[in-house]
CSV table of C-alpha atoms and ligand atoms in Angstrom, one decimal:
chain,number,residue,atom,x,y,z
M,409,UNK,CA,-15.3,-2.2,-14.4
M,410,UNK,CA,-13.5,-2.0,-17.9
M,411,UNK,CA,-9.8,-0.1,-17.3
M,412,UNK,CA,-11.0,3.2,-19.3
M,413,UNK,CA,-13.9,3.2,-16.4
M,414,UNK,CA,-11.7,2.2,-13.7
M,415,UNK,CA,-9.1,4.9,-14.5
M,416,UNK,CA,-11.8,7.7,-13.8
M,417,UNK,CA,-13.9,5.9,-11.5
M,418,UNK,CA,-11.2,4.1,-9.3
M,419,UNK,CA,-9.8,4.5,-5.8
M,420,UNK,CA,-11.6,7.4,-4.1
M,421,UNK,CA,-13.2,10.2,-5.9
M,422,UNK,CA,-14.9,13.4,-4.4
M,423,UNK,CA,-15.7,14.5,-0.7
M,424,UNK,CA,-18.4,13.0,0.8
M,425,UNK,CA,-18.5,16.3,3.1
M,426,UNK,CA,-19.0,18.4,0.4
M,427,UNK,CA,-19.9,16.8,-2.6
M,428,UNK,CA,-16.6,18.4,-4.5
M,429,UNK,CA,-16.6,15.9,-7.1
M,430,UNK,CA,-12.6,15.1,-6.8
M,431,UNK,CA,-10.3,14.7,-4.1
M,432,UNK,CA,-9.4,18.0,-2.1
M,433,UNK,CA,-5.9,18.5,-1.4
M,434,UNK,CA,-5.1,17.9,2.6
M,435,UNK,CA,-2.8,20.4,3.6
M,436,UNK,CA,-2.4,19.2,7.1
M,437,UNK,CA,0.4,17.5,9.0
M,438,UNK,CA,-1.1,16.3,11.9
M,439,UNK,CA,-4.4,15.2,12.6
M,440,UNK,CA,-6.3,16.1,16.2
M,441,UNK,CA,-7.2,12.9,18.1
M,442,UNK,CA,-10.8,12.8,20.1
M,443,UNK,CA,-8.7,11.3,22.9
M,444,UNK,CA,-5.9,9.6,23.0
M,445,UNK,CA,-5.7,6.9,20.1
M,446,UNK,CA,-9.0,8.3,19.3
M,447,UNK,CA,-8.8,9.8,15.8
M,448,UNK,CA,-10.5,9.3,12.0
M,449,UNK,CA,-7.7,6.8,10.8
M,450,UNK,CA,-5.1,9.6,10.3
M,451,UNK,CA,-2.8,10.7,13.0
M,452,UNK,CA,0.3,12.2,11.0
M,453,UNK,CA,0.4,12.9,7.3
M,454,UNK,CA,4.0,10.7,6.5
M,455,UNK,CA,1.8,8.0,8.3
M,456,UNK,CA,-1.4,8.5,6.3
M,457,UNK,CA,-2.8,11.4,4.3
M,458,UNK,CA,-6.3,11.3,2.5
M,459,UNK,CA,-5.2,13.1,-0.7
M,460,UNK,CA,-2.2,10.3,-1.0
M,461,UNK,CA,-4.5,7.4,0.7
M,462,UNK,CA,-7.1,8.4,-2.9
M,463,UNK,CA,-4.0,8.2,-5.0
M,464,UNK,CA,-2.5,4.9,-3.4
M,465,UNK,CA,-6.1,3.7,-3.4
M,466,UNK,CA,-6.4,4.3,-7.4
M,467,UNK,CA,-3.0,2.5,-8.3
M,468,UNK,CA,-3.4,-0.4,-6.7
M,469,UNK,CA,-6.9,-0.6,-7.9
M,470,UNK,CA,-5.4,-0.3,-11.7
M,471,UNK,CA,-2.8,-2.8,-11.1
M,472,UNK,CA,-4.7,-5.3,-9.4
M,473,UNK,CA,-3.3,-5.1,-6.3
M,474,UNK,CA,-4.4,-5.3,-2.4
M,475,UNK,CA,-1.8,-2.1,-1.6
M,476,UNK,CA,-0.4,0.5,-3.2
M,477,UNK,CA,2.1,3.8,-1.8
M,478,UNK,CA,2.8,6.8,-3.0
M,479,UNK,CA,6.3,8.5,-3.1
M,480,UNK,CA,8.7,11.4,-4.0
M,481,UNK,CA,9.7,9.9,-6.5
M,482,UNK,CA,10.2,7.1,-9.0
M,483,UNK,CA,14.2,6.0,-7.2
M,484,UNK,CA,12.3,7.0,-3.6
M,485,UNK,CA,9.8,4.1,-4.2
M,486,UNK,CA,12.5,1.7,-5.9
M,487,UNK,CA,15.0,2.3,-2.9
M,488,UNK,CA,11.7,1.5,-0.1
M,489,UNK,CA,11.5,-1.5,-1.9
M,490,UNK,CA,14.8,-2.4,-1.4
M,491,UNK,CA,14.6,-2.0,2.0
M,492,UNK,CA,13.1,-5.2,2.5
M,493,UNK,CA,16.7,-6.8,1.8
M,494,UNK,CA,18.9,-7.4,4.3
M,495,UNK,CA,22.9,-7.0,4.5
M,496,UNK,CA,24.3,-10.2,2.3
M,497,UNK,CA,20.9,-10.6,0.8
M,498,UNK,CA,21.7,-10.1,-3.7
M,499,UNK,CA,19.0,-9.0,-6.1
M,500,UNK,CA,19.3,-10.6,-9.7
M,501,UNK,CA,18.7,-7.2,-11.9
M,502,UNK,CA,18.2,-6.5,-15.8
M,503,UNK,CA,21.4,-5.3,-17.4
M,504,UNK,CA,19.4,-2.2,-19.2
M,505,UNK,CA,17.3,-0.9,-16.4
M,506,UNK,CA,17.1,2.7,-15.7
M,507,UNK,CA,20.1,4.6,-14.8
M,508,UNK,CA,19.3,5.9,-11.4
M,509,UNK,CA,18.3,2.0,-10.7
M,510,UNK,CA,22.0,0.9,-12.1
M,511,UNK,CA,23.3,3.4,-9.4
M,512,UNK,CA,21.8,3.3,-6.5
M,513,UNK,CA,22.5,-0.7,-6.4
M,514,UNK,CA,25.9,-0.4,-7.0
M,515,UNK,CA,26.5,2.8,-5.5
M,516,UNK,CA,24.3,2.9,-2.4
M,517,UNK,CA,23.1,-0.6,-1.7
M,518,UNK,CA,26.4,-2.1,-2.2
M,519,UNK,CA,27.9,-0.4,0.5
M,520,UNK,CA,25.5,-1.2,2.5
M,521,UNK,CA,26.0,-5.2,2.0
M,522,UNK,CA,23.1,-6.0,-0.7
M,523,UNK,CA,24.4,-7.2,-4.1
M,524,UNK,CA,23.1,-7.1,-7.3
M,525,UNK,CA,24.3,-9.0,-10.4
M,526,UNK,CA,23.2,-7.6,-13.7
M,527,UNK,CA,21.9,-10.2,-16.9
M,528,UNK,CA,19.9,-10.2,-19.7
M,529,UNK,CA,16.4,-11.1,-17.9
M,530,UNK,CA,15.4,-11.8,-21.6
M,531,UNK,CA,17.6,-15.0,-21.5
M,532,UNK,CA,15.7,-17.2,-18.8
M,533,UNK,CA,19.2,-19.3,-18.7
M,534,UNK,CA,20.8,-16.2,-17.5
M,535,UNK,CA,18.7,-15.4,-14.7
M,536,UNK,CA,18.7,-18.9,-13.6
M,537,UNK,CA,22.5,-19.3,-13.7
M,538,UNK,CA,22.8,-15.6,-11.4
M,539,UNK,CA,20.3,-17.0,-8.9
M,540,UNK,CA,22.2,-17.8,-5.6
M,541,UNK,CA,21.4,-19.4,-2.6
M,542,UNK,CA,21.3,-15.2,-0.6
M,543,UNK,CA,19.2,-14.6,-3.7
M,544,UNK,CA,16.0,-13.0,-3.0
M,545,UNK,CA,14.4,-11.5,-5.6
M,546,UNK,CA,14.4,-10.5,-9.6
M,547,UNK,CA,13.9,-6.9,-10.8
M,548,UNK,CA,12.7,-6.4,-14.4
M,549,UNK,CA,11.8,-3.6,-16.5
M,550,UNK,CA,10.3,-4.4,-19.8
M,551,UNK,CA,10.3,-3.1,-22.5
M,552,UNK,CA,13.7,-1.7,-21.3
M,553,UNK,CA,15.3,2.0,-22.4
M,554,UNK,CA,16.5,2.9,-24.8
M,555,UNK,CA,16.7,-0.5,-26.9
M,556,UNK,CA,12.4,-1.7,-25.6
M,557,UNK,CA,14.0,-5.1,-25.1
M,558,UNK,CA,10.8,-7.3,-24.0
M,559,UNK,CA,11.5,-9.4,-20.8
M,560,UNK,CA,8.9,-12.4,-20.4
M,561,UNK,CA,7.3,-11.6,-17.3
M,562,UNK,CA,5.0,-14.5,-17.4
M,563,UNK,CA,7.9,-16.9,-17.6
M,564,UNK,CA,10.5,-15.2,-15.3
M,565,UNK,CA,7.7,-15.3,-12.8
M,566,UNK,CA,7.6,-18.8,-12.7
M,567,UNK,CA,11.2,-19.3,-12.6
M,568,UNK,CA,10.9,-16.9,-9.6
M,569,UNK,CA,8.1,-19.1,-7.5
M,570,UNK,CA,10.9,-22.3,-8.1
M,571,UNK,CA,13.5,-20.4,-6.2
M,572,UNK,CA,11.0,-18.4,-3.9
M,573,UNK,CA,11.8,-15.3,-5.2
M,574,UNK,CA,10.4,-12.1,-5.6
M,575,UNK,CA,9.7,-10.8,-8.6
M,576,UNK,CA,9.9,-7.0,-9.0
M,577,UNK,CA,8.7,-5.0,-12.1
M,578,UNK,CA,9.2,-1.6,-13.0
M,579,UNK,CA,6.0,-1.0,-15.3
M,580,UNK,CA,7.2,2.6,-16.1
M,581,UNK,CA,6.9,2.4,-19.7
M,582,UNK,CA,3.4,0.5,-20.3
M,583,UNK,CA,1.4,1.3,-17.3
M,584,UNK,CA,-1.4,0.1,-16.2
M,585,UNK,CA,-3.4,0.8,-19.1
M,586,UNK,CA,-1.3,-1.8,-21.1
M,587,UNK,CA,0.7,-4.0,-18.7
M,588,UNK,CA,-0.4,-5.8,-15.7
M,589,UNK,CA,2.7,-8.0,-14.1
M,590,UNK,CA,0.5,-9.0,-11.1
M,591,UNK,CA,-1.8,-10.2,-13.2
M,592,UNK,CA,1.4,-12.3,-15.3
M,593,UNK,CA,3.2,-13.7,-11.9
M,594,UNK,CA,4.9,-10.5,-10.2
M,595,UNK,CA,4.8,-9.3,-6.5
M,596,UNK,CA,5.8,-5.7,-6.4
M,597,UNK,CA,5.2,-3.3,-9.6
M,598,UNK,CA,7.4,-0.3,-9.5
M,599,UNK,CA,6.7,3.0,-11.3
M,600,UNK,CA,8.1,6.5,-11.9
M,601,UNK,CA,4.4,8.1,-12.3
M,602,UNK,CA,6.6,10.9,-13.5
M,603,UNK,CA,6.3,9.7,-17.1
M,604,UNK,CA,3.5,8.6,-18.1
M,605,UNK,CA,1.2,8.5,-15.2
M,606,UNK,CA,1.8,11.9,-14.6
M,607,UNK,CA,1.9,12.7,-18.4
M,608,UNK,CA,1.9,16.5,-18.2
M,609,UNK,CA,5.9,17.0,-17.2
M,610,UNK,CA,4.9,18.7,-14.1
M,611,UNK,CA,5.5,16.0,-11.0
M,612,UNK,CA,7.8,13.9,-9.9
M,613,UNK,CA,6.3,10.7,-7.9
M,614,UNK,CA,6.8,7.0,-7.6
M,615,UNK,CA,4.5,4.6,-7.2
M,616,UNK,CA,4.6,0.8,-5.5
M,617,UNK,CA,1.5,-1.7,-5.6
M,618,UNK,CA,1.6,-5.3,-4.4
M,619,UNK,CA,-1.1,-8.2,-4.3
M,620,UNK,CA,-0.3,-9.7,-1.1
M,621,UNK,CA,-1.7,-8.2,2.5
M,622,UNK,CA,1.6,-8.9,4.2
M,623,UNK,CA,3.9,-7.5,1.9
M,624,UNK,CA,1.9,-4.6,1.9
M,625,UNK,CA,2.4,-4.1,5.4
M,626,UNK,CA,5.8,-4.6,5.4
M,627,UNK,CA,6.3,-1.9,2.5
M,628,UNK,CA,4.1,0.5,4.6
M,629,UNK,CA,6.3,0.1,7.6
M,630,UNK,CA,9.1,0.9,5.7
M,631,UNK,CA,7.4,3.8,3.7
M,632,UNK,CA,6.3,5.4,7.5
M,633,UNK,CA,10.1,4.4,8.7
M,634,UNK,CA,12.0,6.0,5.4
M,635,UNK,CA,9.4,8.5,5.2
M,636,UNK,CA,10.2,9.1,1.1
M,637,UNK,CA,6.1,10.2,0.9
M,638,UNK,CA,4.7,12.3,-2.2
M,639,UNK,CA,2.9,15.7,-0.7
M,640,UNK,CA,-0.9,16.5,-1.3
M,641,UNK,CA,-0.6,18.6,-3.9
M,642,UNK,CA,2.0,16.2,-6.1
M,643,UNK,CA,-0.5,13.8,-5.4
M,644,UNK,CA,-3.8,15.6,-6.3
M,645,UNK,CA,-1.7,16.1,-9.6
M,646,UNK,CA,-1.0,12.6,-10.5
M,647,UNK,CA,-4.6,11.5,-9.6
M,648,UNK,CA,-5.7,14.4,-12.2
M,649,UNK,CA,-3.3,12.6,-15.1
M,650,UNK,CA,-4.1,9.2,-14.2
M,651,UNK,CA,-8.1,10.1,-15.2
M,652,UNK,CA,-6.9,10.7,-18.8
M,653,UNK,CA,-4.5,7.9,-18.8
M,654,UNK,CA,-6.3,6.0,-21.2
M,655,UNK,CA,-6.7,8.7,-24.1
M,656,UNK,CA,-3.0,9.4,-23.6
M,657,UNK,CA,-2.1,6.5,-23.8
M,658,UNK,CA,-4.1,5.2,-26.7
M,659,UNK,CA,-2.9,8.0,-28.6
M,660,UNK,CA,0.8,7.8,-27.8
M,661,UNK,CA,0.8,4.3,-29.2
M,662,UNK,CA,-1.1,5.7,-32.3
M,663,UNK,CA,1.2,8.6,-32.7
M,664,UNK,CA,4.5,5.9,-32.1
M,665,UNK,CA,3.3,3.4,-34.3
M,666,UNK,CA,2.9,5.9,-37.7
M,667,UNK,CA,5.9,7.3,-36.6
M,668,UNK,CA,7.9,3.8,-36.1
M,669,UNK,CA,6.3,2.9,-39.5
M,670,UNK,CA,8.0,5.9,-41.3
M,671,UNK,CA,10.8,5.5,-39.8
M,672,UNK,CA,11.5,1.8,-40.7
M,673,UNK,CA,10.6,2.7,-44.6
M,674,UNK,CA,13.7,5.5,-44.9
M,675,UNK,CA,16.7,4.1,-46.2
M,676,UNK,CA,18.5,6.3,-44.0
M,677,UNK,CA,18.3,4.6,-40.7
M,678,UNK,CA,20.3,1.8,-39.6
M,679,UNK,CA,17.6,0.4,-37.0
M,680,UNK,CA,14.5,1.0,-35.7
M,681,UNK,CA,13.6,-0.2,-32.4
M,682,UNK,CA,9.6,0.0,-31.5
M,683,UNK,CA,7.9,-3.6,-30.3
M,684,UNK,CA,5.4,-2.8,-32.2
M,685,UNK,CA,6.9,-3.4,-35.3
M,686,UNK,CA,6.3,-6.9,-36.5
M,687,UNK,CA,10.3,-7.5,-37.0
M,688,UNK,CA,11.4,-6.1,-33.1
M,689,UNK,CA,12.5,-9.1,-31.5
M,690,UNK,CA,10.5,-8.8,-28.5
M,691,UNK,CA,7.0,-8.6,-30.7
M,692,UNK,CA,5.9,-11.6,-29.9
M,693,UNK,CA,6.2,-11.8,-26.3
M,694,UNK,CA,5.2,-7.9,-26.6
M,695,UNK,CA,1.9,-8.8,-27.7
M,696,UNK,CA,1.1,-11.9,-25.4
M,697,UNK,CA,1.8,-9.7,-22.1
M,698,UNK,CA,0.5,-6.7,-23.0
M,699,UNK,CA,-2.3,-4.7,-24.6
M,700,UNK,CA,-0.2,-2.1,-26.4
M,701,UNK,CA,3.5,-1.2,-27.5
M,702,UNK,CA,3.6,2.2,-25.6
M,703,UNK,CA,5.0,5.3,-27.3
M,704,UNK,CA,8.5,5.0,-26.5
M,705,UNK,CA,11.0,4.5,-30.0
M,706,UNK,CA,14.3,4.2,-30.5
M,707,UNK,CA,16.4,4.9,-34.1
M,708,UNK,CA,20.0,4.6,-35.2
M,709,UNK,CA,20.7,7.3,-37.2
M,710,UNK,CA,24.5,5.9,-38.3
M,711,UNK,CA,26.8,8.1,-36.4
M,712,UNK,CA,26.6,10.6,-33.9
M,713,UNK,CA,27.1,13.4,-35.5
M,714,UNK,CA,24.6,12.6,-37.7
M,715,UNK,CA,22.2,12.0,-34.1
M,716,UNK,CA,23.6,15.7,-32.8
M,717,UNK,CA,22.4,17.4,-36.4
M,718,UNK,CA,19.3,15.7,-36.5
M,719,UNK,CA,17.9,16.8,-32.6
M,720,UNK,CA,19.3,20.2,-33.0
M,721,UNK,CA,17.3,20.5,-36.3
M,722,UNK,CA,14.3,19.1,-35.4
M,723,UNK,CA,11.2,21.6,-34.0
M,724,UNK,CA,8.4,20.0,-32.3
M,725,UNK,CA,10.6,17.8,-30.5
M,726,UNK,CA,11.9,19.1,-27.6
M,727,UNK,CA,15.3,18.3,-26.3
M,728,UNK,CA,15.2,16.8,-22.9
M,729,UNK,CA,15.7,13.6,-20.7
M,730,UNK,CA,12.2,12.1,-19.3
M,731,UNK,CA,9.7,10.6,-21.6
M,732,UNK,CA,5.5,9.8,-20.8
M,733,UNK,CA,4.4,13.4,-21.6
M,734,UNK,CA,1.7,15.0,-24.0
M,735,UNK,CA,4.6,16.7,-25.6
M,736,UNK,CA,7.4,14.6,-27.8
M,737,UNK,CA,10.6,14.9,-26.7
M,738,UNK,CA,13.7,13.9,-28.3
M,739,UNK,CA,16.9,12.1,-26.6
M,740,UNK,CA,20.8,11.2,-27.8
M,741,UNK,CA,21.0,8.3,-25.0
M,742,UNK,CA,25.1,7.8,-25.2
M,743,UNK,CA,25.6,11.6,-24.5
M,744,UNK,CA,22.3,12.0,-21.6
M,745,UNK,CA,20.4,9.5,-20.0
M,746,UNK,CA,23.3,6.8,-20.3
M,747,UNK,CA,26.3,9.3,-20.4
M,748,UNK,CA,27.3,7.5,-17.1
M,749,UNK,CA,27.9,4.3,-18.3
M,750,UNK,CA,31.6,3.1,-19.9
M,751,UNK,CA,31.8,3.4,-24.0
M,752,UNK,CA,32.6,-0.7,-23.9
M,753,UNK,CA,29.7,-1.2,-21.5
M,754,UNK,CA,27.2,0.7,-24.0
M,755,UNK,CA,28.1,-0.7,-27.2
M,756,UNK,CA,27.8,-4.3,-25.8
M,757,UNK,CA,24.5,-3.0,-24.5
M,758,UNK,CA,23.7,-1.5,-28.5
M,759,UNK,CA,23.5,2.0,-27.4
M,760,UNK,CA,25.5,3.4,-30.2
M,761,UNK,CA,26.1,7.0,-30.6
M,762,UNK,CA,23.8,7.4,-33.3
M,763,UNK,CA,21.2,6.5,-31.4
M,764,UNK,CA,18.4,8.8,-30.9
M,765,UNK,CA,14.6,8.3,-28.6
M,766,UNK,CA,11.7,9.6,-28.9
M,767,UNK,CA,9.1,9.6,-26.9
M,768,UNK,CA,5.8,9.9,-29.0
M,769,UNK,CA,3.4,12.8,-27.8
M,770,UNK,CA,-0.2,13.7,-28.4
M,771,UNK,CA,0.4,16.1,-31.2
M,772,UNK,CA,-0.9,15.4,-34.6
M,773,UNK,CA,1.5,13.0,-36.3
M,774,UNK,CA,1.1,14.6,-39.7
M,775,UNK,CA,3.5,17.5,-37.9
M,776,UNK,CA,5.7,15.0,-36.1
M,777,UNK,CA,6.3,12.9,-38.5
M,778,UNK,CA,7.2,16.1,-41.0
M,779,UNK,CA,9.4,17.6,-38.2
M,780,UNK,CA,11.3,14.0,-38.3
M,781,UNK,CA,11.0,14.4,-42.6
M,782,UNK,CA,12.9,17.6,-42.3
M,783,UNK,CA,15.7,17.2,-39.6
M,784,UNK,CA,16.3,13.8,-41.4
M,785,UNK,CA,17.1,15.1,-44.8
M,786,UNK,CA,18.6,17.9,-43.5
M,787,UNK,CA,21.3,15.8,-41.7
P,1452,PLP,C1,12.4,7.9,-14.7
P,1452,PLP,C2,12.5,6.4,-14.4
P,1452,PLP,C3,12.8,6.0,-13.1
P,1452,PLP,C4,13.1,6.9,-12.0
P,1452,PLP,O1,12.0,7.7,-11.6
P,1452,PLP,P1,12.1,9.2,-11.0
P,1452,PLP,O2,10.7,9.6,-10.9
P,1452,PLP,O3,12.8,10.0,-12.0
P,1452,PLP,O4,12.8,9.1,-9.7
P,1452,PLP,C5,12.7,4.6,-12.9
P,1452,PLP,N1,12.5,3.7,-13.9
P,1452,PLP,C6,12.2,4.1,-15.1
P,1452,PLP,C7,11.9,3.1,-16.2
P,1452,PLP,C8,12.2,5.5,-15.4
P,1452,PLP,O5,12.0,5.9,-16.7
């Protein structure tokens, strides 16, 4: 099956009870047992539930995997996976990955004996020079937020089989539909299915799918032992998004790249960042790993004042961290998403404080891209 097919036909659809042709919600806990040890395969819902076993079914299926879990959250998945470290065990991370990843390794897991050192996963020599002999695995996100640096997964892959490493990928930003790092060398893909998966704005979930047996039951132990599970009803939703997935998704990198286009022809803006573009340093790579760019942009707009004018004046967009929905929203990363990290540390990173992000919604582009016209020349 094709991945447009997959994405409505995957995991497990409808009640065989019934006939319902999707997945009811189980609102149950607990499960009665036959007789002792006698039961369906269900026996407590943080164990098992069949509205999360459909949605766990369904990602791993789209990501090529043997396994996949289903959890509160994007950081509630990230955080199981980490579980599988041990005190004095160190993770080599990307420099840029998401904030709540950033903190919870140096704020949680650090205390609790596992160190991380941050590099540029882009530069192969970096990674390499981090690895240590307590190194056990490699966490990626690519493209990266805000600046959609591309991180060869292909390559860092095989740099992690040399040092028998894991690799770890948070596919956040592509999905499924574009991006496949099992498929390019990984062992554990990592999602927020509140973006993108989700696409509506309406759930928060994390996803985790791996390709070998083992693993899998290792991340399920933990999973049952953490108990960081999605509910029913969070995970009916995402199973609902997931079947439109592909039209979303196709027309958020339509949408992104008219809109990455226009932007790069004003004279007005310092730098466009979009891997689609043909000039983004990561193009290349962009284009051999995946099938798409995504609909995630960054722009410099010169100084932020100039950022603060332009997303108070613009209409369609709306205001607000996240990204991955059917509606555009609009972000000033130095003063939200990446308020947290130290002036010095940013502008090494090139998060300046003109910078703005979008990320590119469903709408019709003819009115984003004359929202963008307006707040522009008006700033
Ligand atoms: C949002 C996000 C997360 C965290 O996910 P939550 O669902 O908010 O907990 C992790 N990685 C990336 C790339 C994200 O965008």
């Amino acid at each position: 099956m094709r991945m447009k097919t997959r994405l409505v036909h995957g995991g497990i659809t409808g009640d065989p009870h019934t006939g319902a042709v999707t997945v009811p919600v189980y609102l149950t806990s607990t499960y009665k047992q036959e007789g002792v040890g006698h039961h369906k395969g269900y026996e407590y819902s943080r164990t098992g539930n069949p509205t999360r076993a459909a949605l766990e079914a369904l990602i791993a299926d789209l990501e090529g995997g043997v396994r996949g879990f289903a959890f509160a959250s994007g950081m509630a998945a990230f955080s199981t996976v980490m579980m599988l470290f041990n005190q004095g065990d160190h993770v080599v991370v990307g420099d840029d990955v998401y904030g709540g990843t950033y903190r919870v390794l140096t704020k949680v897991f650090a205390r609790l004996g596992l160190d991380a050192t941050f590099v540029d996963t882009r530069d192969l020599d970096a990674v390499r020079a981090a690895i240590r002999p307590s190194t056990k695995a490699v966490v990626i996100e690519t493209p990266s937020n805000p600046l959609l640096k591309v991180t060869d997964i292909a390559a860092v892959a095989r740099l992690c089989r040399e040092h028998g490493l894991l690799l770890i990928v948070d596919n956040t930003f592509m999905t499924p539909y574009w991006q496949n790092p099992l498929a390019l060398g990984a062992d554990i893909v990592v999602h927020s299915a509140t973006k993108y998966l989700g696409g509506h704005s309406d759930v928060v979930a994390g996803l985790v799918v791996v390709k070998d047996p083992e693993l899998g039951e290792r991340l399920h132990f933990l999973q049952n032992s953490v108990g960081g599970v999605l509910g029913p009803h969070d995970a009916y939703l995402l199973i609902r998004g997931i079947r439109t997935l592909g039209l979303r998704m196709e027309a958020h990198e339509a949408n992104a790249a008219a809109v990455a286009r226009f932007l790069a022809e004003r004279g007005d803006i310092r730098a466009v960042y979009y891997p689609g573009l043909s000039t983004h340093p990561g193009h290349d790579v962009a284009k051999r790993q995946a099938r798409g760019f995504g609909g995630m942009i960054s722009f410099d707009v010169g100084d932020g004042a100039r950022a603060e004018r332009v997303v108070r004046r613009v209409r369609l967009f709306t205001l607000a961290e996240s990204l991955g929905a059917v509606e555009s929203l609009i972000s000033i990363p130095a003063r939200m998403t990446h308020a947290s990290i130290p002036p010095e540390r940013r502008a090494e990173l090139g998060i300046t404080d003109g910078l703005i992000r979008i990320s590119v919604g469903v709408e019709d582009v003819a009115d984003l891209i004359e929202d963008l016209e307006q707040a522009l020349a008006g700033a």
